[in-house]
mmCIF file of C-alpha atoms and ligand atoms in Angstrom:
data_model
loop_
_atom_site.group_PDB
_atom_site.id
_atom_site.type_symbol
_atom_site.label_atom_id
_atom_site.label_comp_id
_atom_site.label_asym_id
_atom_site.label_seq_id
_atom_site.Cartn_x
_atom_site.Cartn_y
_atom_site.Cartn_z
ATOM 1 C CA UNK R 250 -65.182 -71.340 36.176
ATOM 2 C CA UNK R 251 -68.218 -70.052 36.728
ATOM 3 C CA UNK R 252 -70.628 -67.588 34.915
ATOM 4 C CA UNK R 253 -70.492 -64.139 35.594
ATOM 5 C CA UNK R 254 -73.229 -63.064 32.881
ATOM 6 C CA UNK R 255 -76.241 -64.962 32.389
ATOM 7 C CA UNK R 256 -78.314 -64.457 28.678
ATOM 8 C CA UNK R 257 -81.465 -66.433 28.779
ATOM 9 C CA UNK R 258 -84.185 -66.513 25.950
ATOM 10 C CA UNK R 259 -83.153 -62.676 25.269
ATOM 11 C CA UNK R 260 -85.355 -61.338 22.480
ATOM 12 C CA UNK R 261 -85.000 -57.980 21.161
ATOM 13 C CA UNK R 262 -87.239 -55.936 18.810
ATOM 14 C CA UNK R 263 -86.848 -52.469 17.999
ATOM 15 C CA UNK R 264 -89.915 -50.273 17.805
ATOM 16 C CA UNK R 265 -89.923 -50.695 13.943
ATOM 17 C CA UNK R 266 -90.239 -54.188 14.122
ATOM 18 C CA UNK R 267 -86.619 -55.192 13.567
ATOM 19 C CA UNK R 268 -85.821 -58.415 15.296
ATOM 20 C CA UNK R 269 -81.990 -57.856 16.346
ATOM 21 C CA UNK R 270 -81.824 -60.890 19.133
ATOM 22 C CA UNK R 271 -83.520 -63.949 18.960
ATOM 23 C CA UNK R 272 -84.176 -66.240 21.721
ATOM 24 C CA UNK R 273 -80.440 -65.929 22.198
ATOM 25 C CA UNK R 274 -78.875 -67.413 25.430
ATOM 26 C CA UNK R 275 -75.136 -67.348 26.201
ATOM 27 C CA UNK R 276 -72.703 -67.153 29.303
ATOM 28 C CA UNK R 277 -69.506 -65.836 30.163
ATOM 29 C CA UNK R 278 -67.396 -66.961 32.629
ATOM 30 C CA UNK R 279 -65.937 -64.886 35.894
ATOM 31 C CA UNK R 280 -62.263 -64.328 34.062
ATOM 32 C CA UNK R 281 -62.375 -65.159 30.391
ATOM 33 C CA UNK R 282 -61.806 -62.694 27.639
ATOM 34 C CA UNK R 283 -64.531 -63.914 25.009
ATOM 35 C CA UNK R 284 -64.822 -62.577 21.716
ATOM 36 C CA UNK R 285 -68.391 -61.998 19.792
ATOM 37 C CA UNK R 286 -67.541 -62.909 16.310
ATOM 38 C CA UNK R 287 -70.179 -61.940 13.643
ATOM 39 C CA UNK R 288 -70.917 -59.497 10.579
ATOM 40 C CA UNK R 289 -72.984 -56.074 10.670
ATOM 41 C CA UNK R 290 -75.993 -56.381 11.278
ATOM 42 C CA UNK R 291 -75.657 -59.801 13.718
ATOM 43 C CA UNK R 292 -76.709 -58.598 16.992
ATOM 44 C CA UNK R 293 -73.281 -58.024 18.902
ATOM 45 C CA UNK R 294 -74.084 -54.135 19.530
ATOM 46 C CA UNK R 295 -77.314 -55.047 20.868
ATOM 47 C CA UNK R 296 -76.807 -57.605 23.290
ATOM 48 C CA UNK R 297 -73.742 -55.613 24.403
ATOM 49 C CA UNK R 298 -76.094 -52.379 24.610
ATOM 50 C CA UNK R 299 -78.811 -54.789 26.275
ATOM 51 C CA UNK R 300 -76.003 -56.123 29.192
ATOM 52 C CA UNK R 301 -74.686 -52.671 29.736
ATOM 53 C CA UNK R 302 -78.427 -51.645 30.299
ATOM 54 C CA UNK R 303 -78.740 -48.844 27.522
ATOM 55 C CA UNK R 304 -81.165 -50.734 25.449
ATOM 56 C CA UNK R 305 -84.534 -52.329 27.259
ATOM 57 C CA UNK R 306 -84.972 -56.573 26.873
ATOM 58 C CA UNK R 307 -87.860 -57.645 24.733
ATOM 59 C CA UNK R 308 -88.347 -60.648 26.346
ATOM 60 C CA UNK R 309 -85.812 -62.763 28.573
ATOM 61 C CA UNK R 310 -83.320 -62.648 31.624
ATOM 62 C CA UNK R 311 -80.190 -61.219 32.076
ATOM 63 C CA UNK R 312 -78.013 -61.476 35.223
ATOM 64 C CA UNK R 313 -74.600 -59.547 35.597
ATOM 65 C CA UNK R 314 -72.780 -61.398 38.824
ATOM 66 C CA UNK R 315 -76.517 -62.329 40.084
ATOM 67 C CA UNK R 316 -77.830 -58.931 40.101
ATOM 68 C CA UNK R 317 -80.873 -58.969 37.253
ATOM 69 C CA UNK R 318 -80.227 -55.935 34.955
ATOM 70 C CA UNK R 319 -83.874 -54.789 34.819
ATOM 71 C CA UNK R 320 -84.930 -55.446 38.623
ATOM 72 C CA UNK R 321 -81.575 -54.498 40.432
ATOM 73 C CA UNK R 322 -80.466 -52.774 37.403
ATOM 74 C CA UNK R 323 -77.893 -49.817 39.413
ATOM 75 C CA UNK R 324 -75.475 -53.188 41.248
ATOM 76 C CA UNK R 325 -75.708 -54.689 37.443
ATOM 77 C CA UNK R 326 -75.065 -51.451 35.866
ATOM 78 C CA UNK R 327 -71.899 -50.496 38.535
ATOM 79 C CA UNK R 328 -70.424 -53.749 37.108
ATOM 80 C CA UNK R 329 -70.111 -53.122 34.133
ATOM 81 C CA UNK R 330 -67.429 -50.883 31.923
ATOM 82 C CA UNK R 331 -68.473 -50.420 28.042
ATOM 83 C CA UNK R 332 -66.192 -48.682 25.283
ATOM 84 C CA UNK R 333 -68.567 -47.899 22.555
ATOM 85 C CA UNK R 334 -67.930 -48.518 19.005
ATOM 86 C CA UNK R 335 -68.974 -45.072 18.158
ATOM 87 C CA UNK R 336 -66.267 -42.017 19.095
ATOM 88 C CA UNK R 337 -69.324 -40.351 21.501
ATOM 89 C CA UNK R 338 -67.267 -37.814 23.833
ATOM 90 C CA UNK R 339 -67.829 -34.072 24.880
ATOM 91 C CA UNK R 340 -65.892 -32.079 22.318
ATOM 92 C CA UNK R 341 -64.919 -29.305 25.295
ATOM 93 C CA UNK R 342 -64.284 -31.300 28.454
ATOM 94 C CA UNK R 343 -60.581 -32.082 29.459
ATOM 95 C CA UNK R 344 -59.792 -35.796 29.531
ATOM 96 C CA UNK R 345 -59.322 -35.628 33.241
ATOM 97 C CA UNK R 346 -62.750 -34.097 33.328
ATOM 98 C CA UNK R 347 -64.706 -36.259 31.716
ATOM 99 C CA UNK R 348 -62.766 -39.284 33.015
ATOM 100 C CA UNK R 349 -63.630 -38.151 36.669
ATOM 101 C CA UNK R 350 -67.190 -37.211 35.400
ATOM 102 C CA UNK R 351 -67.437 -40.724 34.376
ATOM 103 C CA UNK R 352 -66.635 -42.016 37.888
ATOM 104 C CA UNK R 353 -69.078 -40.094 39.714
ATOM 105 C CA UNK R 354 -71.586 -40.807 37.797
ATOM 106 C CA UNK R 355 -71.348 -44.247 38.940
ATOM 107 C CA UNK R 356 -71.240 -43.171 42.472
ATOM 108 C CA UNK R 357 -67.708 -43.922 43.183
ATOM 109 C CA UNK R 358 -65.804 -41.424 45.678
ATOM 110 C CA UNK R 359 -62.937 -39.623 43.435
ATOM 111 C CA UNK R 360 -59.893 -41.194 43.740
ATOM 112 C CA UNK R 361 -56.960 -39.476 42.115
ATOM 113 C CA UNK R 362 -54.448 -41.845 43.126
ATOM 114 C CA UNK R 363 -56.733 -44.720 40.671
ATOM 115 C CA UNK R 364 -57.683 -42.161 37.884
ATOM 116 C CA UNK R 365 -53.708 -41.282 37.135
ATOM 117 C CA UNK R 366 -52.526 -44.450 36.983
ATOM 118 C CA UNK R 367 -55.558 -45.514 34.582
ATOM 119 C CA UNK R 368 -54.309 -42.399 32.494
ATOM 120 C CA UNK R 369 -50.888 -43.369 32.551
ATOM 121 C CA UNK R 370 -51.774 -46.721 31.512
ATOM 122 C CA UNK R 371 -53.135 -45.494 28.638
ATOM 123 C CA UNK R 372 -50.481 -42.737 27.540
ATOM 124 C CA UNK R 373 -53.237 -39.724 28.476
ATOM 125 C CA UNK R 374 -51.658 -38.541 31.772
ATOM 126 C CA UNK R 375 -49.723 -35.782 29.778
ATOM 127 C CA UNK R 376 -52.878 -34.958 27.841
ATOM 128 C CA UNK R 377 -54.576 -34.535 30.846
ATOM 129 C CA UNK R 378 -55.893 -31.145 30.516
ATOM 130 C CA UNK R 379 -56.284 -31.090 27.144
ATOM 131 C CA UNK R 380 -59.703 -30.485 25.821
ATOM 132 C CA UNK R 381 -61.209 -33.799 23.751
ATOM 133 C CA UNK R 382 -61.534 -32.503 20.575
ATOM 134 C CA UNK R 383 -57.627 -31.670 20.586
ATOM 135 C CA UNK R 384 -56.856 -35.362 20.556
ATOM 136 C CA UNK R 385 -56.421 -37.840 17.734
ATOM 137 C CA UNK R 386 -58.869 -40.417 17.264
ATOM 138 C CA UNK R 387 -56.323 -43.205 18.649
ATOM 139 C CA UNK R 388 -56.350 -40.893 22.224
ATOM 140 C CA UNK R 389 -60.200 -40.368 21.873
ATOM 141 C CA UNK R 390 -60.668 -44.233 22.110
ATOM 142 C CA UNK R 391 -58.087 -44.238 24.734
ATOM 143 C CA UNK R 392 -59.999 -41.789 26.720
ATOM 144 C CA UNK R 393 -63.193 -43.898 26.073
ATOM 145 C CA UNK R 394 -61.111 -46.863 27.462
ATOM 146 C CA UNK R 395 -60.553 -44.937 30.584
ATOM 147 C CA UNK R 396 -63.995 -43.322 31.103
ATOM 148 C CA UNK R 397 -65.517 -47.275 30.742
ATOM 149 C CA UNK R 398 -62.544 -48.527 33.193
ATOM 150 C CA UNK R 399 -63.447 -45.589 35.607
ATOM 151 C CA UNK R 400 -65.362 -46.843 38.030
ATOM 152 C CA UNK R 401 -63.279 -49.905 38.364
ATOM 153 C CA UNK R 402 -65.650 -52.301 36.711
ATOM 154 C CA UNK R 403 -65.625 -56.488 36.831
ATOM 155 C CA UNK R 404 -66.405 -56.652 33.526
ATOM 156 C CA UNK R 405 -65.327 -54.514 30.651
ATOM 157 C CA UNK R 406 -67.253 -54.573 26.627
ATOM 158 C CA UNK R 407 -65.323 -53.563 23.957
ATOM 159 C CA UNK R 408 -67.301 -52.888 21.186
ATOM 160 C CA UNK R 409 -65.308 -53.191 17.945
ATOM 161 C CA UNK R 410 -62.424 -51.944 20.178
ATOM 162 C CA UNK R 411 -59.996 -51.943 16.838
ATOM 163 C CA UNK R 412 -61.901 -50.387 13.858
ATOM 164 C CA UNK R 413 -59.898 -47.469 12.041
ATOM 165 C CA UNK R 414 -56.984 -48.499 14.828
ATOM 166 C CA UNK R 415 -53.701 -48.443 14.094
ATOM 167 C CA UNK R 416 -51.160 -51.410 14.654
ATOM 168 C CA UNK R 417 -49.354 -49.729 17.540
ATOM 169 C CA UNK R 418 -52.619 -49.265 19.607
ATOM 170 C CA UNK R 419 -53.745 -52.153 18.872
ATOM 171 C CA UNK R 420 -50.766 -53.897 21.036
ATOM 172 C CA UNK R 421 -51.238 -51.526 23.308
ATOM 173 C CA UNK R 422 -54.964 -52.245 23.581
ATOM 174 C CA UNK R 423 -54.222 -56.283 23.938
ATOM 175 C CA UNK R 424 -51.721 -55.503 26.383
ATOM 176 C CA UNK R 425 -53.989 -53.370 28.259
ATOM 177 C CA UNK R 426 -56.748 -56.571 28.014
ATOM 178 C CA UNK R 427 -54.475 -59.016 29.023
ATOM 179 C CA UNK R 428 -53.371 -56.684 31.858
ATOM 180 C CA UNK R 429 -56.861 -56.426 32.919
ATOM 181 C CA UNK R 430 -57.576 -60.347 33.011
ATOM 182 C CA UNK R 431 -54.759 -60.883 35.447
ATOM 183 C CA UNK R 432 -55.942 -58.415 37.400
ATOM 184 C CA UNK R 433 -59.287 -60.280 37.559
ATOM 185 C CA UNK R 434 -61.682 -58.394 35.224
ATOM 186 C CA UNK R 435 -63.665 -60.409 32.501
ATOM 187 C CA UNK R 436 -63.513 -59.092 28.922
ATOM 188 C CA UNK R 437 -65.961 -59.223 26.565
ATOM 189 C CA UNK R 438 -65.056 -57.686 22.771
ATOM 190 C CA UNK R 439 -66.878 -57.873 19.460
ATOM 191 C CA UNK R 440 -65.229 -58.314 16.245
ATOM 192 C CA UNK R 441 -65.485 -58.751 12.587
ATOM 193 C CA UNK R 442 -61.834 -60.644 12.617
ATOM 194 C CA UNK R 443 -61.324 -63.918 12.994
ATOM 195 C CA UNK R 444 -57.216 -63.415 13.373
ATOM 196 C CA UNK R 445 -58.211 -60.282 16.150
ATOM 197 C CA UNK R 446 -60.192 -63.141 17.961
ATOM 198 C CA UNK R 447 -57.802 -65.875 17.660
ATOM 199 C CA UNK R 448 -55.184 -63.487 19.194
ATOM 200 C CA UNK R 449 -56.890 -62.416 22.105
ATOM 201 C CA UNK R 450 -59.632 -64.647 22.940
ATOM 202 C CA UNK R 451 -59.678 -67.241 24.941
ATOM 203 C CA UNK R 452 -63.387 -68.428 24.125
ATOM 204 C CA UNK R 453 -65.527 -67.296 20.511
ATOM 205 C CA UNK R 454 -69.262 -66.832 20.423
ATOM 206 C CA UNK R 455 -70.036 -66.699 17.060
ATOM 207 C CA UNK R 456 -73.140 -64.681 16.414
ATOM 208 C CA UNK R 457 -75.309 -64.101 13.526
ATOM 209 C CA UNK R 458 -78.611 -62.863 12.405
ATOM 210 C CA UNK R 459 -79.646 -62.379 16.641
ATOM 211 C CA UNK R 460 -77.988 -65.644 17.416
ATOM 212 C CA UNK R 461 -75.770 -67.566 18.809
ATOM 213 C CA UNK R 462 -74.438 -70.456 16.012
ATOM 214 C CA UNK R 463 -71.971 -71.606 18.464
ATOM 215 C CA UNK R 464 -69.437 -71.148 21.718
ATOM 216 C CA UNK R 465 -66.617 -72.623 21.668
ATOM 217 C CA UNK R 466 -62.761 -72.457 23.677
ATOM 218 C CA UNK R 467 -60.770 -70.954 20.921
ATOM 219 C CA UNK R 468 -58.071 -73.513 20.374
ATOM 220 C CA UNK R 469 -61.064 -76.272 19.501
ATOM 221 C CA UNK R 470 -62.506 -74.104 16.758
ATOM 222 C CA UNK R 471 -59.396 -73.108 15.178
ATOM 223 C CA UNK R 472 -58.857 -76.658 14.920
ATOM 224 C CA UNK R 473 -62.625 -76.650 13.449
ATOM 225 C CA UNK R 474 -62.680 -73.825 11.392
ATOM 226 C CA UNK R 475 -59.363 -73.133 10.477
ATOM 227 C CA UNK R 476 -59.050 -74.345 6.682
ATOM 228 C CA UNK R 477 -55.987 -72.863 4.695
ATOM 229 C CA UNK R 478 -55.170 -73.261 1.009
ATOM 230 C CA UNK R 479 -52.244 -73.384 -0.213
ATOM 231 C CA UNK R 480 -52.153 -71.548 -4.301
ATOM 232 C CA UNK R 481 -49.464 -72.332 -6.946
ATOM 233 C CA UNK R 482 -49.392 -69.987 -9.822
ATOM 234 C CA UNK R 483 -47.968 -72.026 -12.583
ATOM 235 C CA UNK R 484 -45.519 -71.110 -15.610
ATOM 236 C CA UNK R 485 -47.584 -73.199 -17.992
ATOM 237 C CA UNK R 486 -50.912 -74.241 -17.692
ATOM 238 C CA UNK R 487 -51.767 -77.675 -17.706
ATOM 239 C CA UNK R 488 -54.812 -79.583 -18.578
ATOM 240 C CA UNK R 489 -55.239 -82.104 -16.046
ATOM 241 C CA UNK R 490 -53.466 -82.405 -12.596
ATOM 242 C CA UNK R 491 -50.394 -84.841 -12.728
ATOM 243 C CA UNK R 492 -50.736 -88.205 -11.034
ATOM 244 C CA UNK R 493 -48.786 -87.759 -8.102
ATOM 245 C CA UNK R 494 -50.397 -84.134 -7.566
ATOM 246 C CA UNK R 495 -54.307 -85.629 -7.493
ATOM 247 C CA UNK R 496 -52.917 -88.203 -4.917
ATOM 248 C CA UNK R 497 -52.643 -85.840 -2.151
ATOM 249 C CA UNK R 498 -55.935 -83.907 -3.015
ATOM 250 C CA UNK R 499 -54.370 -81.094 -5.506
ATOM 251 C CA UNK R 500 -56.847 -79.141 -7.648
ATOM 252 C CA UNK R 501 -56.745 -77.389 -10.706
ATOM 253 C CA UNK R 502 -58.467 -74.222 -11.388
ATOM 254 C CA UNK R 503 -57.972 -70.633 -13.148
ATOM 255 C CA UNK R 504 -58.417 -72.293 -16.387
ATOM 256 C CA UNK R 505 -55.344 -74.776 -15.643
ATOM 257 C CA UNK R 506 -53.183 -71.852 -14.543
ATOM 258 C CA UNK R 507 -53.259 -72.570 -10.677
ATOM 259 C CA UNK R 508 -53.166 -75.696 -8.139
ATOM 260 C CA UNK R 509 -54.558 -75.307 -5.208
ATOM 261 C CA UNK R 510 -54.471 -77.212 -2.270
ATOM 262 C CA UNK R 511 -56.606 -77.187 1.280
ATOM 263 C CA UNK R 512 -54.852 -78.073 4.458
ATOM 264 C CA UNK R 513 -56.082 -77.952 7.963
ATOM 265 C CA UNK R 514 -54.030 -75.564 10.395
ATOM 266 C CA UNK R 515 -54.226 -77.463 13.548
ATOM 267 C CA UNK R 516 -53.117 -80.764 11.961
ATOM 268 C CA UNK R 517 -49.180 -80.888 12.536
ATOM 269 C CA UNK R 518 -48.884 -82.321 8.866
ATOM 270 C CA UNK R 519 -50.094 -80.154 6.727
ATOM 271 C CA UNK R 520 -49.070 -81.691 3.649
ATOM 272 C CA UNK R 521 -47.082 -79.259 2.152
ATOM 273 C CA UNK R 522 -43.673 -80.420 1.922
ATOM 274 C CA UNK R 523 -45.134 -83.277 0.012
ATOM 275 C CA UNK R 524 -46.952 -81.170 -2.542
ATOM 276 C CA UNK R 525 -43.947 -79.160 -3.186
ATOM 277 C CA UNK R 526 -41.974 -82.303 -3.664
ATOM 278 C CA UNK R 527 -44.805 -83.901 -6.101
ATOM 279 C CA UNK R 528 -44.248 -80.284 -8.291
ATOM 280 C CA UNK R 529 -40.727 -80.912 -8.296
ATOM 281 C CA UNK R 530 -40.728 -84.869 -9.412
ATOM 282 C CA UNK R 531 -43.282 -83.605 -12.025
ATOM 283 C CA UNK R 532 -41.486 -81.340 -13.080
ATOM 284 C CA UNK R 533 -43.864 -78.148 -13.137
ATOM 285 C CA UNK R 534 -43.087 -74.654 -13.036
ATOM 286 C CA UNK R 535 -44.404 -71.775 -10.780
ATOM 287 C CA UNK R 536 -44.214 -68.557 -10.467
ATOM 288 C CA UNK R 537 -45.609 -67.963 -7.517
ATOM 289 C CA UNK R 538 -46.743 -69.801 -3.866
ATOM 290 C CA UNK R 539 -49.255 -68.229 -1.951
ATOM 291 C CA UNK R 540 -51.989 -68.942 0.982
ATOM 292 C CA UNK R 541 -54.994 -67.783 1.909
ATOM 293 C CA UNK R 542 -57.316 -68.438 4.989
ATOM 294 C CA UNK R 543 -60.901 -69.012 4.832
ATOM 295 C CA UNK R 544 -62.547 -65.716 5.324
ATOM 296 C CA UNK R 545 -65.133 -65.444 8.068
ATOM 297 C CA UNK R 546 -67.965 -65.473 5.141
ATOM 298 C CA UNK R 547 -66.992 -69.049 4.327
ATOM 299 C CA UNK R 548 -67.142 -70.263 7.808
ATOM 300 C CA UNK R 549 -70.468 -68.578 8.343
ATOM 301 C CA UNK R 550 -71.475 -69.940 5.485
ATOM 302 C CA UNK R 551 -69.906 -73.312 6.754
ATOM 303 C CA UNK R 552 -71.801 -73.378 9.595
ATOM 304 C CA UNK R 553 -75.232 -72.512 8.846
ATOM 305 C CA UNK R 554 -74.897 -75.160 6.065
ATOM 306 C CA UNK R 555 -74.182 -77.554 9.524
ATOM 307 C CA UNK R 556 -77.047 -76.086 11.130
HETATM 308 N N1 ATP V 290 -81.938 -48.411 17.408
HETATM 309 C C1 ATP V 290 -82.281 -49.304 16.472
HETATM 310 N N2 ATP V 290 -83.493 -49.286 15.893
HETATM 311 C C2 ATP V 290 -83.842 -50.195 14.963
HETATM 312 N N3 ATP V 290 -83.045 -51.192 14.538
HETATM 313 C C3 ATP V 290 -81.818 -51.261 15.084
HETATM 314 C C4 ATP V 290 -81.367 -50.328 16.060
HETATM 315 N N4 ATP V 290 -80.099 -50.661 16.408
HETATM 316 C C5 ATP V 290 -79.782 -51.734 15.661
HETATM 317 N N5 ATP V 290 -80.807 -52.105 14.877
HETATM 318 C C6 ATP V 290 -80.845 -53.249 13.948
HETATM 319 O O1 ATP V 290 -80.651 -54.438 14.682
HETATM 320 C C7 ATP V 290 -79.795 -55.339 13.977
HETATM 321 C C8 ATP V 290 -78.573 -55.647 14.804
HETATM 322 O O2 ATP V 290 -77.785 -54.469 14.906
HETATM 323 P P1 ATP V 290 -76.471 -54.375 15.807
HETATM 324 O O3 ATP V 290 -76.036 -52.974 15.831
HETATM 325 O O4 ATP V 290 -76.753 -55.024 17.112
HETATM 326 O O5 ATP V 290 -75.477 -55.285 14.953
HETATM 327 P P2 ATP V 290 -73.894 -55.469 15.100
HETATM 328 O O6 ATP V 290 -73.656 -56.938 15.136
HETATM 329 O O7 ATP V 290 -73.374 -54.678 16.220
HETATM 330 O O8 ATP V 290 -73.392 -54.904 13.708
HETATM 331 P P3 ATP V 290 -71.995 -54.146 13.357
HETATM 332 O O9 ATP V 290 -70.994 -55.231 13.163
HETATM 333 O O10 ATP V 290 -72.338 -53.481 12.068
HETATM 334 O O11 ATP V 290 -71.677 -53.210 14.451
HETATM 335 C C9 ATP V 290 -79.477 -54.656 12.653
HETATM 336 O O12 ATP V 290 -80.368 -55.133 11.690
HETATM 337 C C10 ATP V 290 -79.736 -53.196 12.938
HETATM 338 O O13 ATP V 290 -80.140 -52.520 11.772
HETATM 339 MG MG1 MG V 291 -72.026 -53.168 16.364
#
């Protein structure tokens, strides 16, 4: 595969001194859908605002499909399609309106045949001539999906593309993405969740503090990251974990009131069957079995620590 955005040495600093990216460089390849993974504050809406070319560079080079954004920035800027994170849409103008708007602006001949099916796609065509602020905020972002995919872009951002979303548009929206891929378009999407980028991803750039900690195919750092624990809430607290529990790697914690066990999710063994058994030859209680996933602070955490 090869790239289709180039980031190299990009530095940005915002006229109050803030250093939002640092020295960060990154690619994405012609046909990937590649999630930014990282907490407020990290960078993603910058470099996103940066490719799209509504923010200026600091210092450093960015290509989109060859074309440098700040020398031949109208070809880099015509290939690219960016829904917002923020709701930012004309409170008065009809969604056909502003979705056609949106098309011109980027030079492109109307084409009425293209803009209905991109509003059927997206459940607007009978909300056509409605006026924006009639909508829901699930439609809004909708229409802000269509006015980015107007123009017919090779490469669409999605920033935070699932915040205050609910589950039924969010199918629709990975649907949509997948859609897209097949159809050739390279998909770039920022996120807080590690589950939203494990389900749609095919690559993670994990970003933090204006750079990048690491790229990597998805499946390879699930394997990496992906720590589970398994917690046993027991009927009667002990004092010290039984024999055959401490064999497999079983702690005790809540002042003696819960075991707790880590297991990797990409091994095929994960152990459990085997701890359950131990509980069972040892004869301890429990009231209750649960899991939990290490959160995206713990692998940030995790990883710096590395670093
Ligand atoms: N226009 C601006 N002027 C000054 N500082 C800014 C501006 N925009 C962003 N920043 C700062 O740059 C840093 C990176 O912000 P950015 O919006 O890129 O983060 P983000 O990763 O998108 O965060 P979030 O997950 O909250 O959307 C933050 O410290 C932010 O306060
Ligand atoms: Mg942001």
């Amino acid at each position: 595969m090869s790239a289709i955005v180039k980031i190299q040495d990009l530095t940005k600093r915002y006229d109050d001194g803030k250093l939002a990216l640092n020295d960060l460089s990154v690619e994405f390849m012609r046909g990937e859908i590649i999630a930014l993974l990282g907490p407020n504050g990290a960078g993603k809406t910058s470099l996103i605002s940066i490719i799209c070319g509504l923010t200026t560079i600091s210092d450093g080079l960015v290509t989109v499909d060859g074309f440098d954004i700040q020398s031949n920035y109208r070809e880099a800027r015509s290939l690219v399609g960016l829904v917002p994170q923020e709701l930012m849409l004309e409170p008065f103008e009809t969604v056909m309106g502003t979705v056609s708007l949106s098309r011109g602006l980027f030079g492109q001949a109307q084409n009425h045949e293209y803009v209905e099916g991109l509003l059927s796609r997206l459940s607007l065509w009978e909300k056509r001539d409605s006026p924006i602020r009639e909508l829901s905020g699930g439609m809004k972002r909708r229409v802000l999906i269509a006015k980015a995919l107007s123009h017919e872009p090779k490469i669409l951002f999605l920033d935070e593309p699932t915040a205050g979303v609910d589950v039924d548009l969010r199918r629709d929206m990975w649907r949509l993405v997948k859609d897209l891929q097949a159809e050739g378009v390279t998909v770039i999407l920022t996120t807080h969740y590690i589950e939203e980028a494990e389900e749609i991803a095919d690559r993670i750039a994990v970003i933090n503090e204006g750079q990048i900690l690491l790229v990597e195919d998805k499946s390879i750092l699930m394997n990496r990251l992906g720590k589970k624990e398994l917690l046993i809430d027991l009927s009667e607290s002990l004092i010290e974990v039984p024999q055959g529990l401490a064999g497999l790697g079983v702690r005790l914690q809540n002042g003696g009131r819960q075991l707790s066990y880590s297991y990797d999710m990409a091994t095929e063994k994960s152990g459990i069957p085997e701890v359950l058994g131990a509980l069972k030859i040892e004869g301890i209680g429990f009231s209750d079995v649960h899991t939990e996933q290490s959160s995206l602070e713990d692998i940030f955490i995790e990883l710096v620590a590395e670093r």
